[in-house]
Amino acid sequence: MRQLARLFSGLTLVLLIWAGWLMLAPQQPVVTPPPPDSAALTGPVDRIEIRKSARRMTVFRDGQPLKTYRIALGFAPVGDKRQQGDGKTPEGLFRVDRRNAASAYHLSLGLDYPRPQDRARAARQGVDPGGDIMIHGQPNQRPDGEVLGGDWTAGCIAIADPQIREVFAATAIGTPVEILP
């Protein structure tokens, strides 16, 4: 039994070291060419839809899609966010509740996560629901136009810097944001 416990402890240590290395290892930058529909976004948007499985964010006005963007998500994107540090991007209907022009990620639009139902669920489970979920650009230390590859955020939705400038300019506080699996 002790031998099995030592083996389990050793495997756990190896997995923790590997996970830490993955989180700290430098990401390979990927320069993303502009999509075919690269026309500038003009005017306000009245709804944002994020489809996690497709890694796409679409902005709408009057029920019509205006533009679609490629996105990155939390480092463990499958499933709904349950607690602080799980690396998941939450699912559900949210609202933009703040705008940050001095973000560490170029520009950011804050979402009203956790909602009351998220806080209640986390309280029942005895965990912290997390917070500070944003739609944002790339880390400020990256050159403009460079995009980190893969899903790398702590639970946010990331797009390229030129794209967040468009979305930031066209999105008001109160804009609904639906995040779908």
mmCIF file of C-alpha atoms in Angstrom:
data_model
loop_
_atom_site.group_PDB
_atom_site.id
_atom_site.type_symbol
_atom_site.label_atom_id
_atom_site.label_comp_id
_atom_site.label_asym_id
_atom_site.label_seq_id
_atom_site.Cartn_x
_atom_site.Cartn_y
_atom_site.Cartn_z
ATOM 1 C CA MET A 1 0.000 0.000 0.000
ATOM 2 C CA ARG A 2 2.876 2.389 0.835
ATOM 3 C CA GLN A 3 4.481 1.618 -2.492
ATOM 4 C CA LEU A 4 1.251 2.532 -4.284
ATOM 5 C CA ALA A 5 1.019 5.789 -2.291
ATOM 6 C CA ARG A 6 4.634 6.678 -3.222
ATOM 7 C CA LEU A 7 3.938 5.904 -6.880
ATOM 8 C CA PHE A 8 0.816 8.080 -6.820
ATOM 9 C CA SER A 9 2.733 10.907 -5.098
ATOM 10 C CA GLY A 10 5.518 10.662 -7.664
ATOM 11 C CA LEU A 11 3.082 10.761 -10.580
ATOM 12 C CA THR A 12 1.295 13.723 -9.034
ATOM 13 C CA LEU A 13 4.599 15.588 -8.684
ATOM 14 C CA VAL A 14 5.526 14.852 -12.302
ATOM 15 C CA LEU A 15 2.133 16.114 -13.495
ATOM 16 C CA LEU A 16 2.440 19.305 -11.435
ATOM 17 C CA ILE A 17 5.920 19.996 -12.805
ATOM 18 C CA TRP A 18 4.716 19.352 -16.350
ATOM 19 C CA ALA A 19 1.650 21.622 -15.897
ATOM 20 C CA GLY A 20 3.847 24.368 -14.432
ATOM 21 C CA TRP A 21 6.251 24.085 -17.327
ATOM 22 C CA LEU A 22 3.396 24.348 -19.833
ATOM 23 C CA MET A 23 2.105 27.498 -18.164
ATOM 24 C CA LEU A 24 5.533 29.138 -17.947
ATOM 25 C CA ALA A 25 6.980 27.974 -21.271
ATOM 26 C CA PRO A 26 7.222 30.763 -23.834
ATOM 27 C CA GLN A 27 4.406 30.703 -26.353
ATOM 28 C CA GLN A 28 5.291 30.668 -30.019
ATOM 29 C CA PRO A 29 3.970 33.892 -31.510
ATOM 30 C CA VAL A 30 1.711 33.550 -34.483
ATOM 31 C CA VAL A 31 1.093 36.477 -36.790
ATOM 32 C CA THR A 32 -2.463 36.125 -38.006
ATOM 33 C CA PRO A 33 -3.236 37.560 -41.434
ATOM 34 C CA PRO A 34 -6.371 39.687 -41.600
ATOM 35 C CA PRO A 35 -9.484 37.646 -42.371
ATOM 36 C CA PRO A 36 -11.159 38.039 -45.770
ATOM 37 C CA ASP A 37 -13.881 40.234 -44.220
ATOM 38 C CA SER A 38 -11.297 42.714 -42.934
ATOM 39 C CA ALA A 39 -13.477 45.744 -43.562
ATOM 40 C CA ALA A 40 -13.372 48.011 -40.539
ATOM 41 C CA LEU A 41 -16.194 47.723 -38.055
ATOM 42 C CA THR A 42 -18.207 50.934 -38.109
ATOM 43 C CA GLY A 43 -20.915 52.054 -35.749
ATOM 44 C CA PRO A 44 -22.116 50.522 -32.505
ATOM 45 C CA VAL A 45 -22.707 46.837 -31.852
ATOM 46 C CA ASP A 46 -25.730 45.764 -29.846
ATOM 47 C CA ARG A 47 -24.831 42.115 -29.143
ATOM 48 C CA ILE A 48 -21.756 39.899 -29.060
ATOM 49 C CA GLU A 49 -21.875 36.128 -29.508
ATOM 50 C CA ILE A 50 -18.936 33.877 -28.636
ATOM 51 C CA ARG A 51 -18.854 30.258 -29.799
ATOM 52 C CA LYS A 52 -16.154 28.555 -27.769
ATOM 53 C CA SER A 53 -15.966 25.333 -29.799
ATOM 54 C CA ALA A 54 -15.528 27.283 -33.053
ATOM 55 C CA ARG A 55 -13.130 29.836 -31.471
ATOM 56 C CA ARG A 56 -15.204 32.627 -33.034
ATOM 57 C CA MET A 57 -16.704 35.878 -31.768
ATOM 58 C CA THR A 58 -19.367 37.620 -33.855
ATOM 59 C CA VAL A 59 -20.614 41.157 -33.287
ATOM 60 C CA PHE A 60 -24.195 42.065 -34.241
ATOM 61 C CA ARG A 61 -26.322 45.121 -34.888
ATOM 62 C CA ASP A 62 -30.102 44.911 -35.282
ATOM 63 C CA GLY A 63 -29.897 41.104 -35.373
ATOM 64 C CA GLN A 64 -27.454 41.111 -38.294
ATOM 65 C CA PRO A 65 -23.879 39.826 -37.973
ATOM 66 C CA LEU A 66 -21.384 42.607 -38.716
ATOM 67 C CA LYS A 67 -18.043 40.878 -38.312
ATOM 68 C CA THR A 68 -16.531 37.661 -36.962
ATOM 69 C CA TYR A 69 -13.177 37.352 -35.180
ATOM 70 C CA ARG A 70 -10.913 34.412 -34.310
ATOM 71 C CA ILE A 71 -10.423 34.128 -30.548
ATOM 72 C CA ALA A 72 -8.354 32.411 -27.888
ATOM 73 C CA LEU A 73 -9.931 31.186 -24.660
ATOM 74 C CA GLY A 74 -8.915 29.999 -21.215
ATOM 75 C CA PHE A 75 -6.185 27.337 -21.111
ATOM 76 C CA ALA A 76 -8.789 24.635 -20.243
ATOM 77 C CA PRO A 77 -11.669 25.808 -22.455
ATOM 78 C CA VAL A 78 -14.061 22.840 -22.446
ATOM 79 C CA GLY A 79 -16.965 23.282 -20.032
ATOM 80 C CA ASP A 80 -18.321 26.149 -17.972
ATOM 81 C CA LYS A 81 -16.197 28.076 -15.465
ATOM 82 C CA ARG A 82 -16.721 26.674 -11.965
ATOM 83 C CA GLN A 83 -14.009 28.268 -9.854
ATOM 84 C CA GLN A 84 -11.015 30.560 -9.690
ATOM 85 C CA GLY A 85 -7.988 29.088 -11.464
ATOM 86 C CA ASP A 86 -9.764 26.380 -13.479
ATOM 87 C CA GLY A 87 -8.728 27.991 -16.793
ATOM 88 C CA LYS A 88 -12.262 27.805 -18.190
ATOM 89 C CA THR A 89 -14.135 30.555 -20.001
ATOM 90 C CA PRO A 90 -17.641 30.922 -18.509
ATOM 91 C CA GLU A 91 -20.761 30.112 -20.517
ATOM 92 C CA GLY A 92 -24.063 31.951 -20.454
ATOM 93 C CA LEU A 93 -25.490 35.422 -20.979
ATOM 94 C CA PHE A 94 -23.430 38.318 -19.622
ATOM 95 C CA ARG A 95 -23.183 42.073 -20.077
ATOM 96 C CA VAL A 96 -20.241 44.378 -20.638
ATOM 97 C CA ASP A 97 -19.948 46.135 -17.268
ATOM 98 C CA ARG A 98 -16.654 48.041 -17.644
ATOM 99 C CA ARG A 99 -14.180 49.312 -20.218
ATOM 100 C CA ASN A 100 -10.444 49.522 -19.565
ATOM 101 C CA ALA A 101 -8.296 51.598 -21.913
ATOM 102 C CA ALA A 102 -5.251 51.003 -19.650
ATOM 103 C CA SER A 103 -5.465 47.196 -19.648
ATOM 104 C CA ALA A 104 -2.400 44.953 -19.395
ATOM 105 C CA TYR A 105 -3.867 43.323 -22.526
ATOM 106 C CA HIS A 106 -4.024 46.335 -24.860
ATOM 107 C CA LEU A 107 -7.727 47.185 -24.261
ATOM 108 C CA SER A 108 -10.401 45.223 -22.442
ATOM 109 C CA LEU A 109 -14.154 44.962 -22.024
ATOM 110 C CA GLY A 110 -15.141 43.477 -18.665
ATOM 111 C CA LEU A 111 -18.026 41.031 -18.331
ATOM 112 C CA ASP A 112 -20.338 40.817 -15.320
ATOM 113 C CA TYR A 113 -19.065 37.377 -14.280
ATOM 114 C CA PRO A 114 -19.638 36.080 -11.675
ATOM 115 C CA ARG A 115 -23.377 36.600 -11.782
ATOM 116 C CA PRO A 116 -25.527 35.884 -8.682
ATOM 117 C CA GLN A 117 -26.159 32.299 -9.847
ATOM 118 C CA ASP A 118 -22.390 31.750 -10.330
ATOM 119 C CA ARG A 119 -21.712 33.043 -6.797
ATOM 120 C CA ALA A 120 -24.468 30.826 -5.349
ATOM 121 C CA ARG A 121 -23.162 27.714 -7.123
ATOM 122 C CA ALA A 122 -19.601 28.423 -5.957
ATOM 123 C CA ALA A 123 -20.814 28.995 -2.373
ATOM 124 C CA ARG A 124 -22.623 25.629 -2.409
ATOM 125 C CA GLN A 125 -19.390 23.985 -3.586
ATOM 126 C CA GLY A 126 -17.232 25.921 -1.134
ATOM 127 C CA VAL A 127 -15.054 27.497 -3.848
ATOM 128 C CA ASP A 128 -14.203 30.969 -5.153
ATOM 129 C CA PRO A 129 -16.044 31.549 -8.480
ATOM 130 C CA GLY A 130 -13.227 33.720 -9.852
ATOM 131 C CA GLY A 131 -13.792 36.940 -11.721
ATOM 132 C CA ASP A 132 -12.236 39.542 -14.031
ATOM 133 C CA ILE A 133 -13.458 37.845 -17.195
ATOM 134 C CA MET A 134 -12.704 40.117 -20.137
ATOM 135 C CA ILE A 135 -12.704 40.382 -23.892
ATOM 136 C CA HIS A 136 -9.212 41.728 -24.475
ATOM 137 C CA GLY A 137 -6.235 42.058 -26.788
ATOM 138 C CA GLN A 138 -2.763 40.584 -26.542
ATOM 139 C CA PRO A 139 -0.293 41.162 -23.678
ATOM 140 C CA ASN A 140 1.130 44.691 -23.900
ATOM 141 C CA GLN A 141 4.731 43.472 -24.212
ATOM 142 C CA ARG A 142 3.934 41.832 -27.593
ATOM 143 C CA PRO A 143 4.384 43.775 -30.856
ATOM 144 C CA ASP A 144 1.142 45.095 -32.364
ATOM 145 C CA GLY A 145 -0.302 42.492 -34.734
ATOM 146 C CA GLU A 146 1.402 39.533 -33.058
ATOM 147 C CA VAL A 147 -1.051 36.974 -31.709
ATOM 148 C CA LEU A 148 -0.268 34.254 -29.164
ATOM 149 C CA GLY A 149 -1.175 30.810 -30.461
ATOM 150 C CA GLY A 150 -3.587 28.425 -28.782
ATOM 151 C CA ASP A 151 -5.803 28.962 -25.754
ATOM 152 C CA TRP A 152 -3.680 30.850 -23.258
ATOM 153 C CA THR A 153 -5.835 33.109 -21.074
ATOM 154 C CA ALA A 154 -6.923 32.413 -17.498
ATOM 155 C CA GLY A 155 -10.580 32.355 -18.677
ATOM 156 C CA CYS A 156 -10.898 35.473 -20.823
ATOM 157 C CA ILE A 157 -11.572 35.880 -24.541
ATOM 158 C CA ALA A 158 -8.557 37.239 -26.440
ATOM 159 C CA ILE A 159 -8.369 38.724 -29.931
ATOM 160 C CA ALA A 160 -5.685 40.572 -31.880
ATOM 161 C CA ASP A 161 -4.886 44.158 -30.883
ATOM 162 C CA PRO A 162 -6.233 45.771 -34.092
ATOM 163 C CA GLN A 163 -9.458 43.806 -33.588
ATOM 164 C CA ILE A 164 -9.942 44.788 -29.933
ATOM 165 C CA ARG A 165 -9.494 48.422 -30.968
ATOM 166 C CA GLU A 166 -12.472 48.015 -33.348
ATOM 167 C CA VAL A 167 -14.645 46.137 -30.868
ATOM 168 C CA PHE A 168 -13.725 48.450 -27.968
ATOM 169 C CA ALA A 169 -14.675 51.540 -30.020
ATOM 170 C CA ALA A 170 -18.037 50.026 -31.022
ATOM 171 C CA THR A 171 -19.143 48.433 -27.714
ATOM 172 C CA ALA A 172 -20.928 50.255 -24.896
ATOM 173 C CA ILE A 173 -21.374 49.275 -21.270
ATOM 174 C CA GLY A 174 -24.513 47.129 -21.040
ATOM 175 C CA THR A 175 -23.959 45.306 -24.363
ATOM 176 C CA PRO A 176 -25.120 41.676 -24.023
ATOM 177 C CA VAL A 177 -22.458 39.003 -24.545
ATOM 178 C CA GLU A 178 -23.592 35.401 -25.012
ATOM 179 C CA ILE A 179 -20.910 32.743 -24.555
ATOM 180 C CA LEU A 180 -21.929 29.385 -26.009
ATOM 181 C CA PRO A 181 -20.108 26.030 -25.683
#
